[in-house]
GROMACS .gro file of C-alpha atoms in nm:
model
  263
    1MET     CA    1  -0.189  -0.418   2.008
    2MET     CA    2  -0.118  -0.421   2.381
    3SER     CA    3  -0.032  -0.792   2.410
    4PHE     CA    4   0.328  -0.888   2.480
    5GLU     CA    5   0.310  -1.144   2.199
    6GLY     CA    6   0.201  -0.886   1.943
    7ARG     CA    7   0.474  -0.642   2.045
    8ALA     CA    8   0.735  -0.920   2.037
    9ILE     CA    9   0.627  -1.024   1.686
   10ALA     CA   10   0.651  -0.661   1.571
   11VAL     CA   11   1.005  -0.624   1.706
   12ARG     CA   12   1.105  -0.956   1.553
   13LYS     CA   13   0.976  -0.842   1.215
   14VAL     CA   14   1.200  -0.535   1.233
   15VAL     CA   15   1.516  -0.722   1.340
   16SER     CA   16   1.465  -0.996   1.079
   17ASN     CA   17   1.399  -0.751   0.796
   18LYS     CA   18   1.676  -0.697   0.539
   19GLY     CA   19   1.710  -0.338   0.665
   20ARG     CA   20   1.775  -0.448   1.023
   21LYS     CA   21   2.132  -0.315   1.016
   22THR     CA   22   2.032   0.022   0.871
   23ALA     CA   23   1.976   0.294   1.129
   24GLY     CA   24   1.721   0.568   1.101
   25PHE     CA   25   1.779   0.936   1.175
   26ASP     CA   26   1.848   0.860   1.545
   27LYS     CA   27   2.132   0.618   1.447
   28VAL     CA   28   1.990   0.344   1.672
   29VAL     CA   29   2.014  -0.024   1.572
   30TRP     CA   30   1.890  -0.317   1.780
   31THR     CA   31   2.168  -0.576   1.785
   32SER     CA   32   2.125  -0.765   2.114
   33PRO     CA   33   1.845  -0.950   2.297
   34SER     CA   34   1.856  -0.671   2.556
   35ASP     CA   35   1.793  -0.410   2.285
   36ARG     CA   36   1.495  -0.608   2.159
   37TYR     CA   37   1.341  -0.652   2.502
   38LYS     CA   38   1.378  -0.279   2.572
   39ALA     CA   39   1.201  -0.212   2.240
   40ILE     CA   40   0.910  -0.436   2.342
   41VAL     CA   41   0.878  -0.239   2.666
   42GLU     CA   42   0.906   0.093   2.481
   43LEU     CA   43   0.621  -0.010   2.251
   44ARG     CA   44   0.404  -0.072   2.556
   45ASN     CA   45   0.490   0.270   2.697
   46ILE     CA   46   0.398   0.437   2.367
   47LEU     CA   47   0.064   0.255   2.357
   48LEU     CA   48  -0.012   0.356   2.716
   49GLU     CA   49   0.053   0.724   2.647
   50LYS     CA   50  -0.242   0.955   2.604
   51SER     CA   51  -0.374   1.000   2.253
   52GLY     CA   52  -0.174   1.257   2.059
   53VAL     CA   53   0.146   1.230   2.265
   54TYR     CA   54   0.337   1.004   2.023
   55LYS     CA   55   0.544   1.178   1.757
   56SER     CA   56   0.708   0.993   1.471
   57GLY     CA   57   1.080   1.046   1.431
   58PRO     CA   58   1.211   1.204   1.110
   59VAL     CA   59   1.244   0.983   0.803
   60ARG     CA   60   1.593   0.968   0.655
   61ARG     CA   61   1.566   0.967   0.276
   62VAL     CA   62   1.819   0.791   0.055
   63TRP     CA   63   1.816   0.745  -0.321
   64ILE     CA   64   1.841   0.397  -0.472
   65LYS     CA   65   1.932   0.339  -0.836
   66LYS     CA   66   1.665   0.153  -1.030
   67SER     CA   67   1.776  -0.169  -1.194
   68SER     CA   68   1.770  -0.142  -1.574
   69LYS     CA   69   1.726   0.237  -1.568
   70ASN     CA   70   1.956   0.532  -1.514
   71GLU     CA   71   1.709   0.669  -1.260
   72TYR     CA   72   1.684   0.679  -0.883
   73ARG     CA   73   1.391   0.619  -0.651
   74PRO     CA   74   1.350   0.760  -0.300
   75LEU     CA   75   1.360   0.528  -0.001
   76GLY     CA   76   1.255   0.645   0.345
   77ILE     CA   77   1.433   0.497   0.648
   78SER     CA   78   1.244   0.538   0.975
   79ASN     CA   79   1.381   0.496   1.326
   80MET     CA   80   1.370   0.137   1.454
   81ILE     CA   81   1.099   0.206   1.713
   82ASP     CA   82   0.877   0.367   1.449
   83ARG     CA   83   0.926   0.061   1.227
   84ALA     CA   84   0.825  -0.167   1.514
   85LEU     CA   85   0.512   0.037   1.582
   86GLN     CA   86   0.428   0.020   1.211
   87ALA     CA   87   0.471  -0.359   1.221
   88LEU     CA   88   0.234  -0.373   1.519
   89VAL     CA   89  -0.036  -0.167   1.347
   90LEU     CA   90   0.020  -0.377   1.035
   91LEU     CA   91  -0.062  -0.692   1.233
   92CYS     CA   92  -0.402  -0.543   1.316
   93LEU     CA   93  -0.482  -0.379   0.983
   94ASP     CA   94  -0.361  -0.640   0.732
   95PRO     CA   95  -0.640  -0.898   0.788
   96ILE     CA   96  -0.906  -0.625   0.759
   97VAL     CA   97  -0.766  -0.488   0.433
   98GLU     CA   98  -0.722  -0.841   0.297
   99GLU     CA   99  -1.091  -0.909   0.352
  100LYS     CA  100  -1.190  -0.597   0.160
  101SER     CA  101  -0.930  -0.614  -0.118
  102ASP     CA  102  -1.018  -0.636  -0.486
  103PRO     CA  103  -1.036  -1.003  -0.596
  104TYR     CA  104  -0.782  -0.958  -0.874
  105SER     CA  105  -0.531  -0.743  -0.689
  106PHE     CA  106  -0.206  -0.938  -0.654
  107GLY     CA  107   0.055  -0.694  -0.522
  108PHE     CA  108   0.164  -0.664  -0.156
  109ARG     CA  109  -0.061  -0.952  -0.047
  110LYS     CA  110   0.029  -1.278   0.125
  111PHE     CA  111   0.039  -1.588  -0.094
  112ARG     CA  112   0.002  -1.380  -0.411
  113GLY     CA  113   0.263  -1.267  -0.658
  114THR     CA  114   0.337  -1.160  -1.013
  115HIS     CA  115   0.289  -1.516  -1.142
  116ASP     CA  116  -0.070  -1.511  -1.010
  117ALA     CA  117  -0.141  -1.186  -1.193
  118VAL     CA  118   0.002  -1.328  -1.517
  119GLN     CA  119  -0.202  -1.646  -1.473
  120ARG     CA  120  -0.520  -1.444  -1.423
  121VAL     CA  121  -0.463  -1.254  -1.749
  122ARG     CA  122  -0.390  -1.580  -1.929
  123THR     CA  123  -0.709  -1.736  -1.790
  124LEU     CA  124  -0.913  -1.442  -1.919
  125LEU     CA  125  -0.756  -1.472  -2.264
  126ASP     CA  126  -0.825  -1.847  -2.277
  127LYS     CA  127  -1.199  -1.809  -2.210
  128SER     CA  128  -1.459  -1.837  -2.485
  129SER     CA  129  -1.578  -1.492  -2.373
  130ARG     CA  130  -1.221  -1.365  -2.390
  131PRO     CA  131  -1.161  -0.992  -2.437
  132GLU     CA  132  -1.054  -0.859  -2.773
  133TYR     CA  133  -0.869  -0.556  -2.636
  134LEU     CA  134  -0.621  -0.513  -2.354
  135TRP     CA  135  -0.478  -0.193  -2.205
  136ASP     CA  136  -0.157  -0.224  -2.002
  137ALA     CA  137  -0.081   0.075  -1.778
  138ASP     CA  138   0.083   0.188  -1.457
  139ILE     CA  139   0.015   0.474  -1.219
  140SER     CA  140   0.302   0.721  -1.245
  141LYS     CA  141   0.466   0.805  -0.910
  142CYS     CA  142   0.183   0.628  -0.729
  143PHE     CA  143   0.337   0.634  -0.380
  144ASP     CA  144   0.435   1.000  -0.414
  145GLU     CA  145   0.096   1.126  -0.529
  146ILE     CA  146  -0.160   0.950  -0.306
  147SER     CA  147  -0.374   1.201  -0.117
  148HIS     CA  148  -0.347   1.199   0.262
  149LYS     CA  149  -0.710   1.307   0.283
  150PHE     CA  150  -0.821   1.011   0.071
  151ILE     CA  151  -0.619   0.764   0.281
  152LYS     CA  152  -0.769   0.904   0.601
  153GLU     CA  153  -1.122   0.865   0.465
  154GLN     CA  154  -1.057   0.501   0.376
  155LEU     CA  155  -0.895   0.421   0.711
  156LYS     CA  156  -1.183   0.560   0.918
  157VAL     CA  157  -1.391   0.251   0.842
  158LEU     CA  158  -1.102   0.004   0.872
  159LEU     CA  159  -0.912   0.078   1.192
  160CYS     CA  160  -0.967   0.216   1.542
  161LYS     CA  161  -0.906   0.583   1.613
  162ARG     CA  162  -0.575   0.520   1.793
  163GLY     CA  163  -0.436   0.309   1.510
  164ASN     CA  164  -0.532   0.576   1.260
  165GLU     CA  165  -0.359   0.844   1.468
  166PHE     CA  166  -0.033   0.653   1.439
  167ILE     CA  167  -0.071   0.622   1.061
  168TYR     CA  168  -0.145   0.995   1.024
  169LYS     CA  169   0.177   1.070   1.216
  170TRP     CA  170   0.381   0.851   0.978
  171LEU     CA  171   0.227   1.010   0.670
  172THR     CA  172   0.331   1.356   0.787
  173ALA     CA  173   0.663   1.264   0.952
  174PRO     CA  174   0.942   1.509   0.858
  175ILE     CA  175   1.161   1.388   0.571
  176ILE     CA  176   1.532   1.465   0.586
  177ASP     CA  177   1.679   1.463   0.236
  178LYS     CA  178   2.045   1.566   0.200
  179GLY     CA  179   2.018   1.771   0.518
  180ILE     CA  180   1.700   1.949   0.412
  181LYS     CA  181   1.385   1.897   0.618
  182ARG     CA  182   1.036   1.905   0.472
  183ILE     CA  183   0.688   1.801   0.585
  184PRO     CA  184   0.505   1.596   0.319
  185LYS     CA  185   0.159   1.719   0.215
  186LYS     CA  186   0.081   1.407   0.012
  187GLY     CA  187   0.224   1.066  -0.069
  188ILE     CA  188   0.324   0.751   0.119
  189PRO     CA  189   0.693   0.713   0.214
  190GLN     CA  190   0.846   0.423   0.022
  191GLY     CA  191   1.040   0.208   0.265
  192ASN     CA  192   0.793   0.215   0.555
  193LEU     CA  193   0.672  -0.129   0.660
  194ILE     CA  194   0.311  -0.020   0.635
  195SER     CA  195   0.337   0.172   0.305
  196PRO     CA  196   0.259  -0.120   0.067
  197LEU     CA  197  -0.061  -0.192   0.261
  198LEU     CA  198  -0.161   0.176   0.249
  199CYS     CA  199  -0.110   0.169  -0.127
  200ASN     CA  200  -0.362  -0.115  -0.149
  201VAL     CA  201  -0.600   0.071   0.083
  202ALA     CA  202  -0.593   0.361  -0.164
  203LEU     CA  203  -0.626   0.154  -0.482
  204ASN     CA  204  -0.884  -0.101  -0.370
  205GLY     CA  205  -1.200  -0.020  -0.564
  206LEU     CA  206  -1.022   0.007  -0.898
  207GLU     CA  207  -1.206  -0.301  -1.027
  208ASN     CA  208  -1.546  -0.164  -0.929
  209ALA     CA  209  -1.459   0.169  -1.092
  210VAL     CA  210  -1.412  -0.006  -1.427
  211ARG     CA  211  -1.712  -0.237  -1.400
  212LYS     CA  212  -1.942   0.032  -1.261
  213GLY     CA  213  -2.245   0.077  -1.481
  214LEU     CA  214  -2.203  -0.252  -1.667
  215PRO     CA  215  -2.523  -0.452  -1.719
  216ASP     CA  216  -2.598  -0.764  -1.516
  217PRO     CA  217  -2.339  -1.022  -1.634
  218ASN     CA  218  -2.617  -1.282  -1.665
  219SER     CA  219  -2.828  -1.069  -1.898
  220SER     CA  220  -2.800  -1.100  -2.277
  221VAL     CA  221  -2.620  -0.765  -2.298
  222GLY     CA  222  -2.406  -0.842  -1.995
  223ARG     CA  223  -2.284  -1.169  -2.143
  224LYS     CA  224  -2.141  -0.976  -2.436
  225LEU     CA  225  -1.947  -0.757  -2.193
  226LYS     CA  226  -1.797  -1.031  -1.978
  227GLY     CA  227  -1.458  -0.947  -2.121
  228SER     CA  228  -1.436  -0.631  -1.906
  229TRP     CA  229  -1.187  -0.695  -1.624
  230VAL     CA  230  -0.907  -0.535  -1.426
  231VAL     CA  231  -0.600  -0.725  -1.305
  232ARG     CA  232  -0.371  -0.524  -1.078
  233TYR     CA  233  -0.028  -0.579  -0.927
  234ALA     CA  234   0.054  -0.283  -0.699
  235ASP     CA  235   0.045   0.023  -0.927
  236ASP     CA  236   0.062  -0.177  -1.253
  237PHE     CA  237  -0.261  -0.300  -1.405
  238VAL     CA  238  -0.427  -0.444  -1.712
  239VAL     CA  239  -0.779  -0.353  -1.829
  240THR     CA  240  -0.956  -0.580  -2.077
  241SER     CA  241  -1.266  -0.536  -2.290
  242LYS     CA  242  -1.449  -0.708  -2.575
  243ILE     CA  243  -1.544  -0.372  -2.724
  244TYR     CA  244  -1.284  -0.111  -2.820
  245ASP     CA  245  -1.515   0.189  -2.782
  246ARG     CA  246  -1.616   0.078  -2.433
  247LEU     CA  247  -1.252   0.044  -2.331
  248VAL     CA  248  -1.154   0.387  -2.465
  249ASN     CA  249  -1.469   0.586  -2.391
  250GLU     CA  250  -1.585   0.428  -2.063
  251HIS     CA  251  -1.329   0.213  -1.882
  252ILE     CA  252  -1.026   0.439  -1.921
  253PRO     CA  253  -1.214   0.760  -1.827
  254MET     CA  254  -1.356   0.579  -1.521
  255LEU     CA  255  -1.004   0.482  -1.417
  256GLU     CA  256  -0.882   0.837  -1.464
  257SER     CA  257  -1.171   0.966  -1.253
  258PHE     CA  258  -1.096   0.709  -0.981
  259TYR     CA  259  -0.731   0.807  -0.963
  260ARG     CA  260  -0.811   1.179  -0.950
  261ASN     CA  261  -0.989   1.104  -0.622
  262VAL     CA  262  -0.695   0.898  -0.496
  263GLY     CA  263  -0.429   1.154  -0.582
   0.00000   0.00000   0.00000
């Protein structure tokens, strides 16, 4: 994280993002090469500070209307320097999470998209061992409900102590919503550069939760159950099964148990 190149890439990510002209609570926007160079230097100063000195700035919350629905979703806007620090930690954490991600998770990952998730479901349905039953679901208010404690437990084995300290500060950064300040006790702020990755950190393991306890797929019993799969895109997922009772009485309860731990 200390390299000039890494810090420069992080700043570039912020100033090339579609929110580059949107200021955070401190009303600062980087518009010139001089601003960007100062930000690179400021990142170095933050990294050189003693552990525990850094404090995340408040997150300015705005409400964005959902397309196709008469509803609004919250969007958190951090200060530019906090975004750059998130981009820097993301550079370190993303390859590690990618290595440990569920095979059939397609959301918030490089070179994967919705079309890949659809293709995976289609491939399963085209197989001779295709599932007979399919359950389509989504996790309600996923970003808002994820447990901070659970995220911290997952991150301990993924990232160094200093990197984790930064993430903990972002999770508990004050949120300013219509002039009212509150400290979040749970949830991941939507809008943070690192939030999509943290969502995957929390939900990786969903596939194992469903397939846990299934017989060896090469055994005679296991071959009959090869239709049990999970395909996930962010907080939307599909669970398949060849046997209805197994889907209803085993897979779905396992998913519910998994998510109770997450949120």
